[in-house]
PDB file of C-alpha atoms in Angstrom:
ATOM      1  CA  UNK A 245     130.856 106.024 123.444  1.00  0.00           C
ATOM      2  CA  UNK A 246     131.562 102.313 123.019  1.00  0.00           C
ATOM      3  CA  UNK A 247     129.406 100.161 120.775  1.00  0.00           C
ATOM      4  CA  UNK A 248     128.066  98.276 123.807  1.00  0.00           C
ATOM      5  CA  UNK A 249     126.948 101.478 125.397  1.00  0.00           C
ATOM      6  CA  UNK A 250     125.015 102.349 122.293  1.00  0.00           C
ATOM      7  CA  UNK A 251     123.343  98.940 122.396  1.00  0.00           C
ATOM      8  CA  UNK A 252     122.584  99.256 126.128  1.00  0.00           C
ATOM      9  CA  UNK A 253     121.068 102.669 125.787  1.00  0.00           C
ATOM     10  CA  UNK A 254     118.975 101.584 122.868  1.00  0.00           C
ATOM     11  CA  UNK A 255     117.636  98.471 124.681  1.00  0.00           C
ATOM     12  CA  UNK A 256     116.570 100.684 127.615  1.00  0.00           C
ATOM     13  CA  UNK A 257     114.835 103.057 125.153  1.00  0.00           C
ATOM     14  CA  UNK A 258     112.981 100.448 123.344  1.00  0.00           C
ATOM     15  CA  UNK A 259     111.949  98.488 126.464  1.00  0.00           C
ATOM     16  CA  UNK A 260     110.413 101.625 127.930  1.00  0.00           C
ATOM     17  CA  UNK A 261     108.730 102.690 124.628  1.00  0.00           C
ATOM     18  CA  UNK A 262     107.112  99.370 123.989  1.00  0.00           C
ATOM     19  CA  UNK A 263     106.057  98.515 127.604  1.00  0.00           C
ATOM     20  CA  UNK A 264     102.334  98.833 126.582  1.00  0.00           C
ATOM     21  CA  UNK A 265     102.627  97.381 123.019  1.00  0.00           C
ATOM     22  CA  UNK A 266     100.429  94.589 121.580  1.00  0.00           C
ATOM     23  CA  UNK A 267     101.908  91.331 122.936  1.00  0.00           C
ATOM     24  CA  UNK A 268     103.057  90.117 119.472  1.00  0.00           C
ATOM     25  CA  UNK A 269     105.100  93.223 118.878  1.00  0.00           C
ATOM     26  CA  UNK A 270     106.232  94.130 122.410  1.00  0.00           C
ATOM     27  CA  UNK A 271     109.636  94.155 124.273  1.00  0.00           C
ATOM     28  CA  UNK A 272     109.679  90.328 124.394  1.00  0.00           C
ATOM     29  CA  UNK A 273     109.279  90.133 120.620  1.00  0.00           C
ATOM     30  CA  UNK A 274     112.252  92.527 120.297  1.00  0.00           C
ATOM     31  CA  UNK A 275     114.295  90.573 122.821  1.00  0.00           C
ATOM     32  CA  UNK A 276     113.708  87.375 120.861  1.00  0.00           C
ATOM     33  CA  UNK A 277     114.753  88.977 117.556  1.00  0.00           C
ATOM     34  CA  UNK A 278     117.763  90.454 119.205  1.00  0.00           C
ATOM     35  CA  UNK A 279     118.703  86.979 120.469  1.00  0.00           C
ATOM     36  CA  UNK A 280     118.063  85.542 117.048  1.00  0.00           C
ATOM     37  CA  UNK A 281     120.291  88.181 115.513  1.00  0.00           C
ATOM     38  CA  UNK A 282     123.250  87.389 117.889  1.00  0.00           C
ATOM     39  CA  UNK A 283     122.790  83.684 117.112  1.00  0.00           C
ATOM     40  CA  UNK A 284     123.010  84.279 113.387  1.00  0.00           C
ATOM     41  CA  UNK A 285     125.947  86.519 113.876  1.00  0.00           C
ATOM     42  CA  UNK A 286     127.908  83.555 115.328  1.00  0.00           C
ATOM     43  CA  UNK A 287     128.115  82.064 111.878  1.00  0.00           C
ATOM     44  CA  UNK A 288     127.610  85.032 109.495  1.00  0.00           C
ATOM     45  CA  UNK A 289     129.906  87.971 108.740  1.00  0.00           C
ATOM     46  CA  UNK A 290     128.119  91.327 109.234  1.00  0.00           C
ATOM     47  CA  UNK A 291     128.434  94.567 111.166  1.00  0.00           C
ATOM     48  CA  UNK A 292     127.243  93.524 114.619  1.00  0.00           C
ATOM     49  CA  UNK A 293     126.479  97.098 115.816  1.00  0.00           C
ATOM     50  CA  UNK A 294     124.261  97.745 112.844  1.00  0.00           C
ATOM     51  CA  UNK A 295     122.529  94.397 113.209  1.00  0.00           C
ATOM     52  CA  UNK A 296     121.904  94.672 117.029  1.00  0.00           C
ATOM     53  CA  UNK A 297     120.704  98.272 116.860  1.00  0.00           C
ATOM     54  CA  UNK A 298     118.346  97.426 113.973  1.00  0.00           C
ATOM     55  CA  UNK A 299     117.064  94.347 115.786  1.00  0.00           C
ATOM     56  CA  UNK A 300     116.307  96.546 118.848  1.00  0.00           C
ATOM     57  CA  UNK A 301     114.650  99.350 116.790  1.00  0.00           C
ATOM     58  CA  UNK A 302     112.943  97.499 113.935  1.00  0.00           C
ATOM     59  CA  UNK A 303     109.460  97.609 115.585  1.00  0.00           C
ATOM     60  CA  UNK A 304     109.772 100.891 117.473  1.00  0.00           C
ATOM     61  CA  UNK A 305     106.742 102.118 115.608  1.00  0.00           C
ATOM     62  CA  UNK A 306     105.350  99.317 113.394  1.00  0.00           C
ATOM     63  CA  UNK A 307     103.262 100.918 110.594  1.00  0.00           C
ATOM     64  CA  UNK A 308     100.288  98.567 111.285  1.00  0.00           C
ATOM     65  CA  UNK A 309      99.749 100.429 114.537  1.00  0.00           C
ATOM     66  CA  UNK A 310     100.292 103.868 112.992  1.00  0.00           C
ATOM     67  CA  UNK A 311      97.769 104.090 110.212  1.00  0.00           C
ATOM     68  CA  UNK A 312     100.035 102.400 107.681  1.00  0.00           C
ATOM     69  CA  UNK A 313     102.713 105.040 108.017  1.00  0.00           C
ATOM     70  CA  UNK A 314     105.965 103.247 106.992  1.00  0.00           C
ATOM     71  CA  UNK A 315     108.161 106.301 107.653  1.00  0.00           C
ATOM     72  CA  UNK A 316     107.503 106.784 111.318  1.00  0.00           C
ATOM     73  CA  UNK A 317     109.523 103.785 112.581  1.00  0.00           C
ATOM     74  CA  UNK A 318     112.749 104.814 110.693  1.00  0.00           C
ATOM     75  CA  UNK A 319     112.305 108.372 111.710  1.00  0.00           C
ATOM     76  CA  UNK A 320     111.906 107.569 115.433  1.00  0.00           C
ATOM     77  CA  UNK A 321     114.883 105.239 115.239  1.00  0.00           C
ATOM     78  CA  UNK A 322     117.040 107.789 113.430  1.00  0.00           C
ATOM     79  CA  UNK A 323     116.245 110.587 115.858  1.00  0.00           C
ATOM     80  CA  UNK A 324     117.003 108.379 118.832  1.00  0.00           C
ATOM     81  CA  UNK A 325     120.373 107.045 117.440  1.00  0.00           C
ATOM     82  CA  UNK A 326     121.364 110.549 116.458  1.00  0.00           C
ATOM     83  CA  UNK A 327     120.560 111.838 119.955  1.00  0.00           C
ATOM     84  CA  UNK A 328     122.965 109.408 121.568  1.00  0.00           C
ATOM     85  CA  UNK A 329     125.789 110.113 119.134  1.00  0.00           C
ATOM     86  CA  UNK A 330     125.696 107.245 116.713  1.00  0.00           C
ATOM     87  CA  UNK A 331     127.611 107.962 113.476  1.00  0.00           C
ATOM     88  CA  UNK A 332     125.360 109.199 110.701  1.00  0.00           C
ATOM     89  CA  UNK A 333     126.331 106.353 108.335  1.00  0.00           C
ATOM     90  CA  UNK A 334     125.166 103.789 110.895  1.00  0.00           C
ATOM     91  CA  UNK A 335     122.028 105.684 111.528  1.00  0.00           C
ATOM     92  CA  UNK A 336     121.220 105.792 107.810  1.00  0.00           C
ATOM     93  CA  UNK A 337     121.911 102.019 107.417  1.00  0.00           C
ATOM     94  CA  UNK A 338     119.689 101.162 110.337  1.00  0.00           C
ATOM     95  CA  UNK A 339     116.843 103.294 108.918  1.00  0.00           C
ATOM     96  CA  UNK A 340     117.184 101.692 105.524  1.00  0.00           C
ATOM     97  CA  UNK A 341     117.019  98.216 106.941  1.00  0.00           C
ATOM     98  CA  UNK A 342     113.897  99.019 109.054  1.00  0.00           C
ATOM     99  CA  UNK A 343     112.206 100.517 106.020  1.00  0.00           C
ATOM    100  CA  UNK A 344     112.926  97.497 103.775  1.00  0.00           C
ATOM    101  CA  UNK A 345     113.052  94.397 106.013  1.00  0.00           C
ATOM    102  CA  UNK A 346     109.368  93.577 106.638  1.00  0.00           C
ATOM    103  CA  UNK A 347     107.421  90.925 104.721  1.00  0.00           C
ATOM    104  CA  UNK A 348     105.045  93.537 103.335  1.00  0.00           C
ATOM    105  CA  UNK A 349     108.023  95.545 102.035  1.00  0.00           C
ATOM    106  CA  UNK A 350     109.159  92.476 100.101  1.00  0.00           C
ATOM    107  CA  UNK A 351     105.770  92.499  98.271  1.00  0.00           C
ATOM    108  CA  UNK A 352     106.697  95.780  96.714  1.00  0.00           C
ATOM    109  CA  UNK A 353     109.762  97.312  95.180  1.00  0.00           C
ATOM    110  CA  UNK A 354     112.941  96.950  97.402  1.00  0.00           C
ATOM    111  CA  UNK A 355     115.904  99.112  96.269  1.00  0.00           C
ATOM    112  CA  UNK A 356     118.162  98.504  99.317  1.00  0.00           C
ATOM    113  CA  UNK A 357     120.176  95.472 100.231  1.00  0.00           C
ATOM    114  CA  UNK A 358     122.920  94.617 102.702  1.00  0.00           C
ATOM    115  CA  UNK A 359     124.257  91.682 104.621  1.00  0.00           C
ATOM    116  CA  UNK A 360     123.012  93.323 107.759  1.00  0.00           C
ATOM    117  CA  UNK A 361     119.481  93.451 106.366  1.00  0.00           C
ATOM    118  CA  UNK A 362     119.662  89.744 105.683  1.00  0.00           C
ATOM    119  CA  UNK A 363     120.670  88.912 109.137  1.00  0.00           C
ATOM    120  CA  UNK A 364     117.973  90.997 110.965  1.00  0.00           C
ATOM    121  CA  UNK A 365     115.357  90.165 108.459  1.00  0.00           C
ATOM    122  CA  UNK A 366     116.031  86.354 109.141  1.00  0.00           C
ATOM    123  CA  UNK A 367     116.009  86.988 112.844  1.00  0.00           C
ATOM    124  CA  UNK A 368     112.586  88.657 112.688  1.00  0.00           C
ATOM    125  CA  UNK A 369     111.074  86.103 110.314  1.00  0.00           C
ATOM    126  CA  UNK A 370     112.168  83.277 112.654  1.00  0.00           C
ATOM    127  CA  UNK A 371     110.103  84.845 115.425  1.00  0.00           C
ATOM    128  CA  UNK A 372     107.120  84.757 112.998  1.00  0.00           C
ATOM    129  CA  UNK A 373     107.021  81.026 112.505  1.00  0.00           C
ATOM    130  CA  UNK A 374     106.990  77.892 114.805  1.00  0.00           C
ATOM    131  CA  UNK A 375     105.186  77.841 118.165  1.00  0.00           C
ATOM    132  CA  UNK A 376     105.816  81.561 118.893  1.00  0.00           C
ATOM    133  CA  UNK A 377     104.724  82.442 115.413  1.00  0.00           C
ATOM    134  CA  UNK A 378     101.454  80.644 115.903  1.00  0.00           C
ATOM    135  CA  UNK A 379     100.877  82.355 119.238  1.00  0.00           C
ATOM    136  CA  UNK A 380     101.712  85.784 117.740  1.00  0.00           C
ATOM    137  CA  UNK A 381      99.336  85.235 114.791  1.00  0.00           C
ATOM    138  CA  UNK A 382      96.376  84.523 117.043  1.00  0.00           C
ATOM    139  CA  UNK A 383      97.290  87.157 119.459  1.00  0.00           C
ATOM    140  CA  UNK A 384      97.205  89.809 116.728  1.00  0.00           C
ATOM    141  CA  UNK A 385      94.067  88.254 115.235  1.00  0.00           C
ATOM    142  CA  UNK A 386      92.311  88.739 118.599  1.00  0.00           C
ATOM    143  CA  UNK A 387      93.662  92.130 118.856  1.00  0.00           C
ATOM    144  CA  UNK A 388      92.106  93.045 115.564  1.00  0.00           C
ATOM    145  CA  UNK A 389      88.879  90.981 116.349  1.00  0.00           C
ATOM    146  CA  UNK A 390      89.323  88.747 113.380  1.00  0.00           C
ATOM    147  CA  UNK A 391      87.811  85.319 112.829  1.00  0.00           C
ATOM    148  CA  UNK A 392      89.977  82.391 113.781  1.00  0.00           C
ATOM    149  CA  UNK A 393      88.914  80.555 110.597  1.00  0.00           C
ATOM    150  CA  UNK A 394      86.177  80.802 107.911  1.00  0.00           C
ATOM    151  CA  UNK A 395      86.225  78.128 105.282  1.00  0.00           C
ATOM    152  CA  UNK A 396      84.156  80.463 103.070  1.00  0.00           C
ATOM    153  CA  UNK A 397      86.980  82.919 102.846  1.00  0.00           C
ATOM    154  CA  UNK A 398      89.864  81.516 100.704  1.00  0.00           C
ATOM    155  CA  UNK A 399      93.418  82.572 101.225  1.00  0.00           C
ATOM    156  CA  UNK A 400      95.055  84.635  98.511  1.00  0.00           C
ATOM    157  CA  UNK A 401      98.127  82.983  97.233  1.00  0.00           C
ATOM    158  CA  UNK A 402      99.899  86.022  95.796  1.00  0.00           C
ATOM    159  CA  UNK A 403      98.959  89.493  97.196  1.00  0.00           C
ATOM    160  CA  UNK A 404     100.003  92.944  96.338  1.00  0.00           C
ATOM    161  CA  UNK A 405     101.662  94.980  99.122  1.00  0.00           C
ATOM    162  CA  UNK A 406      98.557  97.160  99.415  1.00  0.00           C
ATOM    163  CA  UNK A 407      96.208  94.087  99.531  1.00  0.00           C
ATOM    164  CA  UNK A 408      98.315  92.490 102.225  1.00  0.00           C
ATOM    165  CA  UNK A 409      98.357  95.694 104.340  1.00  0.00           C
ATOM    166  CA  UNK A 410      94.546  96.023 104.014  1.00  0.00           C
ATOM    167  CA  UNK A 411      93.582  92.434 104.631  1.00  0.00           C
ATOM    168  CA  UNK A 412      90.931  91.568 107.297  1.00  0.00           C
ATOM    169  CA  UNK A 413      91.076  87.852 106.558  1.00  0.00           C
ATOM    170  CA  UNK A 414      90.784  85.167 109.345  1.00  0.00           C
ATOM    171  CA  UNK A 415      93.993  84.276 111.162  1.00  0.00           C
ATOM    172  CA  UNK A 416      94.264  80.787 109.514  1.00  0.00           C
ATOM    173  CA  UNK A 417      94.567  82.568 106.154  1.00  0.00           C
ATOM    174  CA  UNK A 418      97.672  84.315 107.432  1.00  0.00           C
ATOM    175  CA  UNK A 419      99.516  81.052 107.567  1.00  0.00           C
ATOM    176  CA  UNK A 420      99.100  80.601 103.823  1.00  0.00           C
ATOM    177  CA  UNK A 421      99.567  84.328 102.925  1.00  0.00           C
ATOM    178  CA  UNK A 422     102.799  84.719 104.937  1.00  0.00           C
ATOM    179  CA  UNK A 423     103.894  82.258 107.621  1.00  0.00           C
ATOM    180  CA  UNK A 424     104.231  79.096 105.539  1.00  0.00           C
ATOM    181  CA  UNK A 425     106.116  81.146 102.915  1.00  0.00           C
ATOM    182  CA  UNK A 426     108.958  82.372 105.238  1.00  0.00           C
ATOM    183  CA  UNK A 427     110.952  79.068 105.361  1.00  0.00           C
ATOM    184  CA  UNK A 428     111.953  79.557 101.603  1.00  0.00           C
ATOM    185  CA  UNK A 429     112.618  83.293 102.114  1.00  0.00           C
ATOM    186  CA  UNK A 430     115.394  82.937 104.690  1.00  0.00           C
ATOM    187  CA  UNK A 431     118.727  84.530 103.574  1.00  0.00           C
ATOM    188  CA  UNK A 432     121.241  82.881 105.845  1.00  0.00           C
ATOM    189  CA  UNK A 433     122.203  79.222 106.248  1.00  0.00           C
ATOM    190  CA  UNK A 434     121.709  79.470 110.010  1.00  0.00           C
ATOM    191  CA  UNK A 435     118.161  80.699 109.695  1.00  0.00           C
ATOM    192  CA  UNK A 436     117.289  78.189 107.002  1.00  0.00           C
ATOM    193  CA  UNK A 437     118.225  75.396 109.316  1.00  0.00           C
ATOM    194  CA  UNK A 438     116.241  76.782 112.284  1.00  0.00           C
ATOM    195  CA  UNK A 439     113.249  77.507 110.003  1.00  0.00           C
ATOM    196  CA  UNK A 440     112.906  73.836 109.011  1.00  0.00           C
ATOM    197  CA  UNK A 441     111.811  72.683 112.495  1.00  0.00           C
ATOM    198  CA  UNK A 442     109.543  75.665 112.990  1.00  0.00           C
ATOM    199  CA  UNK A 443     107.869  75.237 109.586  1.00  0.00           C
ATOM    200  CA  UNK A 444     107.193  71.590 110.227  1.00  0.00           C
ATOM    201  CA  UNK A 445     105.634  72.469 113.595  1.00  0.00           C
ATOM    202  CA  UNK A 446     103.167  74.859 111.832  1.00  0.00           C
ATOM    203  CA  UNK A 447     102.217  72.208 109.312  1.00  0.00           C
ATOM    204  CA  UNK A 448     101.538  69.742 112.226  1.00  0.00           C
ATOM    205  CA  UNK A 449      99.436  72.424 113.994  1.00  0.00           C
ATOM    206  CA  UNK A 450      97.372  73.018 110.893  1.00  0.00           C
ATOM    207  CA  UNK A 451      96.826  69.347 110.428  1.00  0.00           C
ATOM    208  CA  UNK A 452      95.533  69.041 114.005  1.00  0.00           C
ATOM    209  CA  UNK A 453      93.528  72.204 113.668  1.00  0.00           C
ATOM    210  CA  UNK A 454      91.548  71.063 110.577  1.00  0.00           C
ATOM    211  CA  UNK A 455      91.007  67.668 112.220  1.00  0.00           C
ATOM    212  CA  UNK A 456      89.443  69.261 115.201  1.00  0.00           C
ATOM    213  CA  UNK A 457      87.546  71.770 113.058  1.00  0.00           C
ATOM    214  CA  UNK A 458      85.886  68.963 111.020  1.00  0.00           C
ATOM    215  CA  UNK A 459      85.216  66.847 114.081  1.00  0.00           C
ATOM    216  CA  UNK A 460      87.626  64.073 112.980  1.00  0.00           C
ATOM    217  CA  UNK A 461      89.787  63.947 116.118  1.00  0.00           C
TER     218      UNK A 461
END
């Protein structure tokens, strides 16, 4: 089977599996991350097949929707790729990236690294910031019935992985505990440039938000 056939089969599988997913982690999120991946690959040297397969499968079973189980996503991805005949070395690489690419994974011990991880990690992080990042944050906050903002609950500047996974803080806190940190965590030059504009947009949003919250504008 040709690489593009693997990609096409994987895209169809993911689109069907995530058709009822929470809107911040649905097929459209996957498609945006996939597009970001292909954009970054225009200027970065990496294995395109590994990157595209990982972009498509990285949220096939996000642990936050599966009782915190971080193994289920890599397992489902591996089973599917094996079933369509992808080489075991590629399957293993994709699984390792999925297991280690998330923000919460970076708060713990990460023992795996590859250029392909850098590319897909950046592609995913770009979708977590800017206008879409803001929309996704409030979508998930609503899904979890969290407060939009509570001035009496301060954000936690540095969290452990477990504390981050267990947080129930208001959505505005999420900007300081993750989203505003991502600009400086990008790996590739392409993502670093894109992140600048999206980061500035979030800062402008927060400035407007606090002004409205305090009745100043």
